[in-house]
Amino acid sequence: MTTIDTPHDIGHGGHHDEGSYLTPPPGGVFATIIHWATTVDHKKLGVMYLGAVLTMFLIGGLAALAVRTELWAPTRILADGTATGQLFHSAKSVAAGYQIYNRVFTLHGAVMVFLVIVPGVPATLGNFLIPIMVGAKDVAFPRLNLLSWYIYCTGAIFAILALLQGGVDTGWTFYTPYSSSHANNAYGAVVLMTTAAFILGFSSILTGLNFIVTVHKLRCPGMGWFDMPLFIWGMYATSIIQVLATPVIGITLLLLIFERVFHVGIFDPAMGGDPVLFQHFFWFYSHPVVYVMILPGMAIVSELIAVHSRKPIFGYRAIAFASLGIAAVAFLVWGHHMFASMGELAASIFSALTFLVAIPTAVKVFNWIATLYKGSIAWNTPMMYALAFLFLFSIGGLTGLPLATLATDMHLHDSYFVVAHFHYVMMGGTIIAFIGGLHHWWPKITGKMYNEWGGLLGCALVFIGFNVTFFTQFFLGTQGMPRRYASYVDEFQTLHQISTVGAFILASGMLVHVITFLTSLISGPKAPPNPWGGLTLEWYTESPPIEHNFHHEPIVKHGPYDYEDVYPPHCDPADFPLPEPLAAGARAH
Amino acid sequence: MNMPSLSILTLGQAADPLTRAVFREHGASALARDTDSLMMWIFGFDVIWFVFLMALMLFWVVKYRRRPGVPAQRSPHHNTPLELAWTILPSVFLGYMFYRGFESYIAKLIAPTDSEVINVVGQKWEWTFTYPNGASPPEKAAIGGNEAAPILYIPVGRPIQFRMTSNDVLHSFWIPDFRFKFDVMPNRYTSYWIQAEEPGDHWIFCAEYCGDKHSEMAGLIRAVTPEEYAAKVSSWQVSGTPAERGFIMVNSKGGCFACHTITGSPGIGPTWKNAWGNEVKLADGSTIPADNPEAWDNYIRESILNPNAKIHAGFPSPSPMSSFAGTFTEEQIGWIVEYIKSLSDKAPAQPDAAPKQ
């Protein structure tokens, strides 16, 4: 049962003999650099984004380790005026040491949000996979895609400039009037940082636009909307939010720059503005963006669970519609970031709406777990990451409930409970899914297999380290530890120390992954076209894919998850046996 | 026969291990304990769902692990009644959570009309309080790294409403033991109320990031008997020489010692010791001349009302200090000038020295 129209077996390309996209052009290193720097190939752009995003992840991660190290012990001022317990010493004063801490946690937050998690999955795996998964040669607007990449680079350069100017101490949320009138703004670092976020927004918008048109217009023959892999559904919902919400943050940050530079009173009451207005503007973007961060993670997990348990996703349509439902409700709940600064009526309405978003999210988790039933579940790194996602994301989702509930949120708001909650969602959700997806598609992207034991060891360390780091922070929060504190009362030290130990276990897991991937690149065995027995279109082409993805335009004749009825391409049928065929007259469900 | 009831009584007073792990202590008021019980109910709901889902997941992951040559079995791809059930059932619980949260939130936010109103002002990086009689609490406690966190005395058994505003950026007035906070903003009053049941101390933390010493912006609520409270507050009514009153202003109302010292070594701002009447170089190159009392009095007044007007050379520009216009009346600024003058070797001899910090 063939599913796509391939007159020639791969490897015997005949007159369509075409090299892998990684084949360097003739003319040496310089020609290769020019070739990559001017490429409009979605795969090369995806790989370049991957390099950039992982570099930024390293910077943000090192900042996180610095934060955890500083919090090992509270700062105490000795009789001679010096301080103990400060990693970030400053000869000037204890307060100057705190100021360095404030810049480091801002760096961590801003880099992780604007340069890693928001662009992370769409720009890397999305860019690489969306055209292949819909059976196209490239995205709808390949040159626009190249432009997005250079806009991202420009934004990243502005962020690094802000860093080199001494950094920003506003927190990644840039709350006014602190950011507009009070924050330490040596050499315009605040303006540089907000400009960076403003520029990065354009990269998001253009990428989102590109993906929406690609999904609408470039699906290959035979692929209706409900024949699309759920990865595409998730990316599609993500792109809609990016296009609709990102302009708002652009305008808001521009207004902030205007206030800072030209002293136009918009947010600072000293100039006649209103600081809460900034919070409304900021969260009107930044709450939907939470779903820009998590929907791609959900999109990856849908693929991982289906492929590695060899089961059709349970309730495919429910998951697809839940993605769109989350995208829609995402625009109505921004106020729950402001329960402590808004009136009772608004807070009550936003609290009720926030509970609404819990429903489609819960439905997705139920569907993923139900998919495992009667499956053939592989115990490999991608699957373990998918399970880790279900574990961590469930905790993240369930701990959102006391934050949506007004009375309990008024205690937990801006405490370590919130810090733990959003790390369980953002890192335990998105980043964990991203690493799982990276393992899953690594053979396709690089053409090399990775060492399975290395992947599993890294996964175990990351999972344990993550829980040790962040589960303790729930208790810090309920006991009264506010977030963004450079020091604390003695009662909180034990929990802080446990959390810091966890952060280093987590980092060691990441190091294992880096080593595994580098070893794979240098000496990994060549990857077959379809190592996991997948049925989506990327597994029909070679590993790594050829320059134009497919020798012929594919024609889809089965669903993306018909593991019960279709032998996967390029695989030994004995490796992926099918269940008994249905009796004549019986209908598939 | 009395033993069981006795032990229950003891349990009711000391925090049980679970409460200790989650909250350190029981909530300090009936409303705070109501929040605790709601929170524990939600956590219980969370734990039940989480354990159920994870047990199911792990059971299936083990039971249906891949074996060579064994295919996955067929099973339904969806099941509408099941999917409707797991959409509607959680919604009912979430509806209950919303209602309980809303009810308790309104109760903690809206103060009874007979509350005693205490003014709370947040400024980088100090809380200051003013009682209805105009007095401000002068006593200090060490909380974390802050050696001089203000102690706010309140009476037990009476509703206390905080009327809060900020002199500069956003702050947030969090009293963890009462399970409530609200943001403190520079362009409006915000408010909530508490009622202590027993004498005791409770931390106050700033929960909205406000800059360098955000983590030291702490305070202490000390609940005492109404008699002790009345005695304390009336004893702090402002009296004494102008310089003594000036000290009360800068210590209790202005929180000036967060940045200024009277030791001679500068803090975040210039020291006040031997400042008045001596020459000061300004950032723009001009000077405040020595032995010119009028220039010095004006310099102090202007710096209180508009800290950026004249920057002391060697200190940050723009100044991290916020304007105290509206915090101090002109009369009170006059007292502060007298106090700073009394710290200087150039000051005319005083019959009785002002109190030192």
JSON list of N, CA, C and O in Angstrom, two decimals, chain A residues 98-99 169 178 182 274 311 315 340 348 374 376-377 398 410-411 413-414 478-479 484-485 564-565 580, chain B residues 21-22 46 64 66 73-75 77 91 102 124 145 170 174 181 183 188 206-207 209 211-212 214 216:
[
{"chain": "A", "resi": 98, "resn": "TYR", "atom": "N", "xyz": [23.14, 43.96, 44.59]},
{"chain": "A", "resi": 98, "resn": "TYR", "atom": "CA", "xyz": [21.77, 43.60, 44.24]},
{"chain": "A", "resi": 98, "resn": "TYR", "atom": "C", "xyz": [21.45, 44.01, 42.80]},
{"chain": "A", "resi": 98, "resn": "TYR", "atom": "O", "xyz": [20.75, 43.32, 42.08]},
{"chain": "A", "resi": 99, "resn": "GLN", "atom": "N", "xyz": [21.99, 45.17, 42.43]},
{"chain": "A", "resi": 99, "resn": "GLN", "atom": "CA", "xyz": [21.70, 45.68, 41.09]},
{"chain": "A", "resi": 99, "resn": "GLN", "atom": "C", "xyz": [22.21, 44.72, 40.02]},
{"chain": "A", "resi": 99, "resn": "GLN", "atom": "O", "xyz": [21.55, 44.51, 39.00]},
{"chain": "A", "resi": 169, "resn": "ASP", "atom": "N", "xyz": [17.81, 46.34, 34.21]},
{"chain": "A", "resi": 169, "resn": "ASP", "atom": "CA", "xyz": [17.33, 45.80, 35.49]},
{"chain": "A", "resi": 169, "resn": "ASP", "atom": "C", "xyz": [15.84, 46.01, 35.67]},
{"chain": "A", "resi": 169, "resn": "ASP", "atom": "O", "xyz": [15.37, 46.24, 36.78]},
{"chain": "A", "resi": 178, "resn": "TYR", "atom": "N", "xyz": [8.77, 52.18, 36.47]},
{"chain": "A", "resi": 178, "resn": "TYR", "atom": "CA", "xyz": [10.16, 51.86, 36.79]},
{"chain": "A", "resi": 178, "resn": "TYR", "atom": "C", "xyz": [11.01, 51.88, 35.52]},
{"chain": "A", "resi": 178, "resn": "TYR", "atom": "O", "xyz": [12.07, 52.51, 35.47]},
{"chain": "A", "resi": 182, "resn": "HIS", "atom": "N", "xyz": [12.74, 55.29, 36.00]},
{"chain": "A", "resi": 182, "resn": "HIS", "atom": "CA", "xyz": [13.58, 55.06, 37.17]},
{"chain": "A", "resi": 182, "resn": "HIS", "atom": "C", "xyz": [14.76, 54.12, 36.91]},
{"chain": "A", "resi": 182, "resn": "HIS", "atom": "O", "xyz": [15.81, 54.27, 37.51]},
{"chain": "A", "resi": 274, "resn": "ASP", "atom": "N", "xyz": [-0.45, 56.68, 33.08]},
{"chain": "A", "resi": 274, "resn": "ASP", "atom": "CA", "xyz": [-1.03, 55.67, 33.97]},
{"chain": "A", "resi": 274, "resn": "ASP", "atom": "C", "xyz": [-0.26, 54.36, 33.85]},
{"chain": "A", "resi": 274, "resn": "ASP", "atom": "O", "xyz": [-0.25, 53.75, 32.78]},
{"chain": "A", "resi": 311, "resn": "LYS", "atom": "N", "xyz": [-0.10, 4.48, 17.61]},
{"chain": "A", "resi": 311, "resn": "LYS", "atom": "CA", "xyz": [-1.55, 4.58, 17.72]},
{"chain": "A", "resi": 311, "resn": "LYS", "atom": "C", "xyz": [-2.02, 5.87, 17.07]},
{"chain": "A", "resi": 311, "resn": "LYS", "atom": "O", "xyz": [-1.33, 6.88, 17.13]},
{"chain": "A", "resi": 315, "resn": "GLY", "atom": "N", "xyz": [-9.01, 11.13, 19.57]},
{"chain": "A", "resi": 315, "resn": "GLY", "atom": "CA", "xyz": [-9.74, 12.40, 19.46]},
{"chain": "A", "resi": 315, "resn": "GLY", "atom": "C", "xyz": [-8.96, 13.44, 18.68]},
{"chain": "A", "resi": 315, "resn": "GLY", "atom": "O", "xyz": [-8.76, 14.56, 19.16]},
{"chain": "A", "resi": 340, "resn": "ALA", "atom": "N", "xyz": [-3.87, 41.92, 41.24]},
{"chain": "A", "resi": 340, "resn": "ALA", "atom": "CA", "xyz": [-3.50, 42.77, 42.37]},
{"chain": "A", "resi": 340, "resn": "ALA", "atom": "C", "xyz": [-3.42, 44.24, 41.99]},
{"chain": "A", "resi": 340, "resn": "ALA", "atom": "O", "xyz": [-2.98, 45.05, 42.77]},
{"chain": "A", "resi": 348, "resn": "SER", "atom": "N", "xyz": [-12.93, 39.81, 38.65]},
{"chain": "A", "resi": 348, "resn": "SER", "atom": "CA", "xyz": [-13.86, 38.68, 38.67]},
{"chain": "A", "resi": 348, "resn": "SER", "atom": "C", "xyz": [-14.10, 38.14, 37.27]},
{"chain": "A", "resi": 348, "resn": "SER", "atom": "O", "xyz": [-14.12, 36.93, 37.05]},
{"chain": "A", "resi": 374, "resn": "LYS", "atom": "N", "xyz": [-3.47, 0.45, 24.70]},
{"chain": "A", "resi": 374, "resn": "LYS", "atom": "CA", "xyz": [-3.27, -0.63, 23.74]},
{"chain": "A", "resi": 374, "resn": "LYS", "atom": "C", "xyz": [-2.26, -0.30, 22.65]},
{"chain": "A", "resi": 374, "resn": "LYS", "atom": "O", "xyz": [-2.32, -0.85, 21.54]},
{"chain": "A", "resi": 376, "resn": "SER", "atom": "N", "xyz": [1.87, 0.32, 21.20]},
{"chain": "A", "resi": 376, "resn": "SER", "atom": "CA", "xyz": [3.13, -0.41, 21.24]},
{"chain": "A", "resi": 376, "resn": "SER", "atom": "C", "xyz": [4.19, 0.64, 21.54]},
{"chain": "A", "resi": 376, "resn": "SER", "atom": "O", "xyz": [4.72, 1.30, 20.65]},
{"chain": "A", "resi": 377, "resn": "ILE", "atom": "N", "xyz": [4.45, 0.83, 22.84]},
{"chain": "A", "resi": 377, "resn": "ILE", "atom": "CA", "xyz": [5.11, 2.05, 23.29]},
{"chain": "A", "resi": 377, "resn": "ILE", "atom": "C", "xyz": [6.63, 1.85, 23.37]},
{"chain": "A", "resi": 377, "resn": "ILE", "atom": "O", "xyz": [7.12, 1.02, 24.13]},
{"chain": "A", "resi": 398, "resn": "LEU", "atom": "N", "xyz": [-2.23, 22.22, 36.56]},
{"chain": "A", "resi": 398, "resn": "LEU", "atom": "CA", "xyz": [-3.02, 22.10, 37.80]},
{"chain": "A", "resi": 398, "resn": "LEU", "atom": "C", "xyz": [-2.66, 23.19, 38.81]},
{"chain": "A", "resi": 398, "resn": "LEU", "atom": "O", "xyz": [-3.52, 23.67, 39.55]},
{"chain": "A", "resi": 410, "resn": "MET", "atom": "N", "xyz": [-4.42, 36.16, 45.39]},
{"chain": "A", "resi": 410, "resn": "MET", "atom": "CA", "xyz": [-3.98, 37.37, 46.08]},
{"chain": "A", "resi": 410, "resn": "MET", "atom": "C", "xyz": [-2.86, 37.05, 47.07]},
{"chain": "A", "resi": 410, "resn": "MET", "atom": "O", "xyz": [-2.11, 37.94, 47.46]},
{"chain": "A", "resi": 411, "resn": "HIS", "atom": "N", "xyz": [-2.77, 35.80, 47.50]},
{"chain": "A", "resi": 411, "resn": "HIS", "atom": "CA", "xyz": [-1.62, 35.38, 48.31]},
{"chain": "A", "resi": 411, "resn": "HIS", "atom": "C", "xyz": [-0.43, 34.99, 47.41]},
{"chain": "A", "resi": 411, "resn": "HIS", "atom": "O", "xyz": [0.70, 35.39, 47.64]},
{"chain": "A", "resi": 413, "resn": "HIS", "atom": "N", "xyz": [0.20, 35.58, 44.12]},
{"chain": "A", "resi": 413, "resn": "HIS", "atom": "CA", "xyz": [0.62, 36.52, 43.09]},
{"chain": "A", "resi": 413, "resn": "HIS", "atom": "C", "xyz": [2.03, 37.04, 43.34]},
{"chain": "A", "resi": 413, "resn": "HIS", "atom": "O", "xyz": [2.36, 37.41, 44.46]},
{"chain": "A", "resi": 414, "resn": "ASP", "atom": "N", "xyz": [2.86, 37.06, 42.29]},
{"chain": "A", "resi": 414, "resn": "ASP", "atom": "CA", "xyz": [4.23, 37.58, 42.39]},
{"chain": "A", "resi": 414, "resn": "ASP", "atom": "C", "xyz": [5.07, 36.88, 43.46]},
{"chain": "A", "resi": 414, "resn": "ASP", "atom": "O", "xyz": [6.02, 37.45, 43.99]},
{"chain": "A", "resi": 478, "resn": "THR", "atom": "N", "xyz": [4.14, 29.51, 48.71]},
{"chain": "A", "resi": 478, "resn": "THR", "atom": "CA", "xyz": [3.04, 29.49, 49.68]},
{"chain": "A", "resi": 478, "resn": "THR", "atom": "C", "xyz": [3.50, 29.98, 51.05]},
{"chain": "A", "resi": 478, "resn": "THR", "atom": "O", "xyz": [2.72, 30.53, 51.82]},
{"chain": "A", "resi": 479, "resn": "GLN", "atom": "N", "xyz": [4.80, 29.81, 51.35]},
{"chain": "A", "resi": 479, "resn": "GLN", "atom": "CA", "xyz": [5.30, 30.25, 52.65]},
{"chain": "A", "resi": 479, "resn": "GLN", "atom": "C", "xyz": [5.61, 31.74, 52.69]},
{"chain": "A", "resi": 479, "resn": "GLN", "atom": "O", "xyz": [5.90, 32.28, 53.76]},
{"chain": "A", "resi": 484, "resn": "ARG", "atom": "N", "xyz": [11.81, 37.74, 42.39]},
{"chain": "A", "resi": 484, "resn": "ARG", "atom": "CA", "xyz": [12.74, 38.81, 42.04]},
{"chain": "A", "resi": 484, "resn": "ARG", "atom": "C", "xyz": [13.45, 39.39, 43.25]},
{"chain": "A", "resi": 484, "resn": "ARG", "atom": "O", "xyz": [13.73, 40.58, 43.31]},
{"chain": "A", "resi": 485, "resn": "TYR", "atom": "N", "xyz": [13.74, 38.54, 44.26]},
{"chain": "A", "resi": 485, "resn": "TYR", "atom": "CA", "xyz": [14.45, 38.97, 45.45]},
{"chain": "A", "resi": 485, "resn": "TYR", "atom": "C", "xyz": [15.91, 38.53, 45.37]},
{"chain": "A", "resi": 485, "resn": "TYR", "atom": "O", "xyz": [16.18, 37.35, 45.15]},
{"chain": "A", "resi": 564, "resn": "GLU", "atom": "N", "xyz": [-2.53, 1.57, 12.17]},
{"chain": "A", "resi": 564, "resn": "GLU", "atom": "CA", "xyz": [-3.17, 0.25, 12.27]},
{"chain": "A", "resi": 564, "resn": "GLU", "atom": "C", "xyz": [-3.35, -0.39, 10.92]},
{"chain": "A", "resi": 564, "resn": "GLU", "atom": "O", "xyz": [-3.61, -1.59, 10.83]},
{"chain": "A", "resi": 565, "resn": "ASP", "atom": "N", "xyz": [-3.25, 0.41, 9.85]},
{"chain": "A", "resi": 565, "resn": "ASP", "atom": "CA", "xyz": [-3.56, -0.12, 8.53]},
{"chain": "A", "resi": 565, "resn": "ASP", "atom": "C", "xyz": [-2.47, 0.06, 7.49]},
{"chain": "A", "resi": 565, "resn": "ASP", "atom": "O", "xyz": [-2.56, -0.50, 6.41]},
{"chain": "A", "resi": 580, "resn": "GLU", "atom": "N", "xyz": [-4.30, -7.32, 13.23]},
{"chain": "A", "resi": 580, "resn": "GLU", "atom": "CA", "xyz": [-5.16, -8.04, 12.30]},
{"chain": "A", "resi": 580, "resn": "GLU", "atom": "C", "xyz": [-6.01, -7.07, 11.51]},
{"chain": "A", "resi": 580, "resn": "GLU", "atom": "O", "xyz": [-6.55, -6.12, 12.08]},
{"chain": "B", "resi": 21, "resn": "ALA", "atom": "N", "xyz": [4.54, 22.62, 56.27]},
{"chain": "B", "resi": 21, "resn": "ALA", "atom": "CA", "xyz": [5.28, 22.47, 55.02]},
{"chain": "B", "resi": 21, "resn": "ALA", "atom": "C", "xyz": [4.76, 23.44, 53.95]},
{"chain": "B", "resi": 21, "resn": "ALA", "atom": "O", "xyz": [5.52, 23.99, 53.18]},
{"chain": "B", "resi": 22, "resn": "VAL", "atom": "N", "xyz": [3.44, 23.61, 53.94]},
{"chain": "B", "resi": 22, "resn": "VAL", "atom": "CA", "xyz": [2.87, 24.44, 52.87]},
{"chain": "B", "resi": 22, "resn": "VAL", "atom": "C", "xyz": [2.92, 25.92, 53.23]},
{"chain": "B", "resi": 22, "resn": "VAL", "atom": "O", "xyz": [3.35, 26.75, 52.43]},
{"chain": "B", "resi": 46, "resn": "ASP", "atom": "N", "xyz": [-6.03, 18.89, 42.79]},
{"chain": "B", "resi": 46, "resn": "ASP", "atom": "CA", "xyz": [-4.87, 18.73, 41.90]},
{"chain": "B", "resi": 46, "resn": "ASP", "atom": "C", "xyz": [-4.22, 17.37, 42.09]},
{"chain": "B", "resi": 46, "resn": "ASP", "atom": "O", "xyz": [-3.92, 16.67, 41.12]},
{"chain": "B", "resi": 64, "resn": "TYR", "atom": "N", "xyz": [1.90, -1.72, 27.91]},
{"chain": "B", "resi": 64, "resn": "TYR", "atom": "CA", "xyz": [1.91, -1.76, 26.45]},
{"chain": "B", "resi": 64, "resn": "TYR", "atom": "C", "xyz": [3.27, -1.39, 25.89]},
{"chain": "B", "resi": 64, "resn": "TYR", "atom": "O", "xyz": [3.37, -0.82, 24.82]},
{"chain": "B", "resi": 66, "resn": "ARG", "atom": "N", "xyz": [6.77, -1.71, 23.99]},
{"chain": "B", "resi": 66, "resn": "ARG", "atom": "CA", "xyz": [6.97, -2.35, 22.69]},
{"chain": "B", "resi": 66, "resn": "ARG", "atom": "C", "xyz": [7.69, -3.68, 22.85]},
{"chain": "B", "resi": 66, "resn": "ARG", "atom": "O", "xyz": [8.69, -3.77, 23.56]},
{"chain": "B", "resi": 73, "resn": "GLN", "atom": "N", "xyz": [-2.60, -2.84, 19.45]},
{"chain": "B", "resi": 73, "resn": "GLN", "atom": "CA", "xyz": [-3.93, -3.41, 19.21]},
{"chain": "B", "resi": 73, "resn": "GLN", "atom": "C", "xyz": [-4.89, -2.32, 18.76]},
{"chain": "B", "resi": 73, "resn": "GLN", "atom": "O", "xyz": [-4.69, -1.15, 19.07]},
{"chain": "B", "resi": 74, "resn": "ARG", "atom": "N", "xyz": [-5.90, -2.75, 18.04]},
{"chain": "B", "resi": 74, "resn": "ARG", "atom": "CA", "xyz": [-6.90, -1.77, 17.64]},
{"chain": "B", "resi": 74, "resn": "ARG", "atom": "C", "xyz": [-7.72, -1.32, 18.83]},
{"chain": "B", "resi": 74, "resn": "ARG", "atom": "O", "xyz": [-8.03, -2.11, 19.72]},
{"chain": "B", "resi": 75, "resn": "SER", "atom": "N", "xyz": [-8.07, -0.04, 18.84]},
{"chain": "B", "resi": 75, "resn": "SER", "atom": "CA", "xyz": [-8.98, 0.49, 19.86]},
{"chain": "B", "resi": 75, "resn": "SER", "atom": "C", "xyz": [-9.65, 1.70, 19.25]},
{"chain": "B", "resi": 75, "resn": "SER", "atom": "O", "xyz": [-9.18, 2.23, 18.25]},
{"chain": "B", "resi": 77, "resn": "HIS", "atom": "N", "xyz": [-10.82, 5.28, 18.03]},
{"chain": "B", "resi": 77, "resn": "HIS", "atom": "CA", "xyz": [-10.03, 6.50, 17.83]},
{"chain": "B", "resi": 77, "resn": "HIS", "atom": "C", "xyz": [-10.64, 7.71, 18.50]},
{"chain": "B", "resi": 77, "resn": "HIS", "atom": "O", "xyz": [-10.01, 8.75, 18.62]},
{"chain": "B", "resi": 91, "resn": "SER", "atom": "N", "xyz": [-15.37, 21.05, 34.42]},
{"chain": "B", "resi": 91, "resn": "SER", "atom": "CA", "xyz": [-15.94, 22.40, 34.39]},
{"chain": "B", "resi": 91, "resn": "SER", "atom": "C", "xyz": [-16.75, 22.68, 35.64]},
{"chain": "B", "resi": 91, "resn": "SER", "atom": "O", "xyz": [-16.75, 23.80, 36.15]},
{"chain": "B", "resi": 102, "resn": "PHE", "atom": "N", "xyz": [-13.95, 33.99, 44.42]},
{"chain": "B", "resi": 102, "resn": "PHE", "atom": "CA", "xyz": [-14.54, 35.30, 44.28]},
{"chain": "B", "resi": 102, "resn": "PHE", "atom": "C", "xyz": [-15.09, 35.80, 45.62]},
{"chain": "B", "resi": 102, "resn": "PHE", "atom": "O", "xyz": [-14.81, 36.91, 46.06]},
{"chain": "B", "resi": 124, "resn": "LYS", "atom": "N", "xyz": [10.97, 53.72, 47.11]},
{"chain": "B", "resi": 124, "resn": "LYS", "atom": "CA", "xyz": [12.19, 52.92, 47.04]},
{"chain": "B", "resi": 124, "resn": "LYS", "atom": "C", "xyz": [13.03, 53.18, 48.28]},
{"chain": "B", "resi": 124, "resn": "LYS", "atom": "O", "xyz": [13.52, 54.28, 48.44]},
{"chain": "B", "resi": 145, "resn": "GLY", "atom": "N", "xyz": [18.01, 41.14, 55.37]},
{"chain": "B", "resi": 145, "resn": "GLY", "atom": "CA", "xyz": [19.16, 42.05, 55.34]},
{"chain": "B", "resi": 145, "resn": "GLY", "atom": "C", "xyz": [18.80, 43.45, 55.77]},
{"chain": "B", "resi": 145, "resn": "GLY", "atom": "O", "xyz": [19.68, 44.31, 55.89]},
{"chain": "B", "resi": 170, "resn": "LEU", "atom": "N", "xyz": [5.87, 51.22, 41.12]},
{"chain": "B", "resi": 170, "resn": "LEU", "atom": "CA", "xyz": [4.89, 50.28, 41.66]},
{"chain": "B", "resi": 170, "resn": "LEU", "atom": "C", "xyz": [5.53, 49.46, 42.78]},
{"chain": "B", "resi": 170, "resn": "LEU", "atom": "O", "xyz": [6.69, 49.05, 42.69]},
{"chain": "B", "resi": 174, "resn": "TRP", "atom": "N", "xyz": [2.46, 43.02, 50.64]},
{"chain": "B", "resi": 174, "resn": "TRP", "atom": "CA", "xyz": [2.10, 41.62, 50.89]},
{"chain": "B", "resi": 174, "resn": "TRP", "atom": "C", "xyz": [2.33, 41.28, 52.35]},
{"chain": "B", "resi": 174, "resn": "TRP", "atom": "O", "xyz": [3.43, 41.47, 52.86]},
{"chain": "B", "resi": 181, "resn": "LYS", "atom": "N", "xyz": [-2.35, 40.52, 49.34]},
{"chain": "B", "resi": 181, "resn": "LYS", "atom": "CA", "xyz": [-1.50, 41.63, 48.92]},
{"chain": "B", "resi": 181, "resn": "LYS", "atom": "C", "xyz": [-2.30, 42.50, 47.97]},
{"chain": "B", "resi": 181, "resn": "LYS", "atom": "O", "xyz": [-3.32, 42.09, 47.43]},
{"chain": "B", "resi": 183, "resn": "ASP", "atom": "N", "xyz": [-1.34, 45.79, 44.94]},
{"chain": "B", "resi": 183, "resn": "ASP", "atom": "CA", "xyz": [-0.32, 46.68, 44.40]},
{"chain": "B", "resi": 183, "resn": "ASP", "atom": "C", "xyz": [-0.49, 48.09, 44.95]},
{"chain": "B", "resi": 183, "resn": "ASP", "atom": "O", "xyz": [-1.60, 48.54, 45.20]},
{"chain": "B", "resi": 188, "resn": "ARG", "atom": "N", "xyz": [-2.77, 56.66, 42.60]},
{"chain": "B", "resi": 188, "resn": "ARG", "atom": "CA", "xyz": [-4.10, 56.40, 43.16]},
{"chain": "B", "resi": 188, "resn": "ARG", "atom": "C", "xyz": [-3.93, 55.72, 44.52]},
{"chain": "B", "resi": 188, "resn": "ARG", "atom": "O", "xyz": [-2.85, 55.25, 44.87]},
{"chain": "B", "resi": 206, "resn": "CYS", "atom": "N", "xyz": [7.60, 43.59, 50.02]},
{"chain": "B", "resi": 206, "resn": "CYS", "atom": "CA", "xyz": [7.21, 44.21, 48.76]},
{"chain": "B", "resi": 206, "resn": "CYS", "atom": "C", "xyz": [7.24, 43.12, 47.70]},
{"chain": "B", "resi": 206, "resn": "CYS", "atom": "O", "xyz": [8.24, 42.43, 47.53]},
{"chain": "B", "resi": 207, "resn": "ALA", "atom": "N", "xyz": [6.11, 42.94, 47.01]},
{"chain": "B", "resi": 207, "resn": "ALA", "atom": "CA", "xyz": [6.02, 41.83, 46.05]},
{"chain": "B", "resi": 207, "resn": "ALA", "atom": "C", "xyz": [6.04, 42.30, 44.60]},
{"chain": "B", "resi": 207, "resn": "ALA", "atom": "O", "xyz": [5.91, 41.49, 43.70]},
{"chain": "B", "resi": 209, "resn": "TYR", "atom": "N", "xyz": [8.40, 44.11, 41.82]},
{"chain": "B", "resi": 209, "resn": "TYR", "atom": "CA", "xyz": [9.80, 44.50, 41.64]},
{"chain": "B", "resi": 209, "resn": "TYR", "atom": "C", "xyz": [9.94, 46.02, 41.53]},
{"chain": "B", "resi": 209, "resn": "TYR", "atom": "O", "xyz": [9.26, 46.65, 40.72]},
{"chain": "B", "resi": 211, "resn": "GLY", "atom": "N", "xyz": [13.33, 47.72, 41.95]},
{"chain": "B", "resi": 211, "resn": "GLY", "atom": "CA", "xyz": [14.69, 48.23, 41.79]},
{"chain": "B", "resi": 211, "resn": "GLY", "atom": "C", "xyz": [15.68, 47.62, 42.76]},
{"chain": "B", "resi": 211, "resn": "GLY", "atom": "O", "xyz": [15.43, 46.57, 43.37]},
{"chain": "B", "resi": 212, "resn": "ASP", "atom": "N", "xyz": [16.81, 48.32, 42.93]},
{"chain": "B", "resi": 212, "resn": "ASP", "atom": "CA", "xyz": [17.99, 47.75, 43.58]},
{"chain": "B", "resi": 212, "resn": "ASP", "atom": "C", "xyz": [17.70, 46.99, 44.87]},
{"chain": "B", "resi": 212, "resn": "ASP", "atom": "O", "xyz": [18.05, 45.83, 45.02]},
{"chain": "B", "resi": 214, "resn": "HIS", "atom": "N", "xyz": [14.87, 46.09, 46.28]},
{"chain": "B", "resi": 214, "resn": "HIS", "atom": "CA", "xyz": [13.54, 45.48, 46.33]},
{"chain": "B", "resi": 214, "resn": "HIS", "atom": "C", "xyz": [13.46, 44.41, 47.41]},
{"chain": "B", "resi": 214, "resn": "HIS", "atom": "O", "xyz": [12.50, 44.33, 48.17]},
{"chain": "B", "resi": 216, "resn": "GLU", "atom": "N", "xyz": [14.96, 44.13, 50.11]},
{"chain": "B", "resi": 216, "resn": "GLU", "atom": "CA", "xyz": [15.06, 44.58, 51.51]},
{"chain": "B", "resi": 216, "resn": "GLU", "atom": "C", "xyz": [13.90, 45.47, 51.91]},
{"chain": "B", "resi": 216, "resn": "GLU", "atom": "O", "xyz": [13.88, 46.04, 53.00]}
]
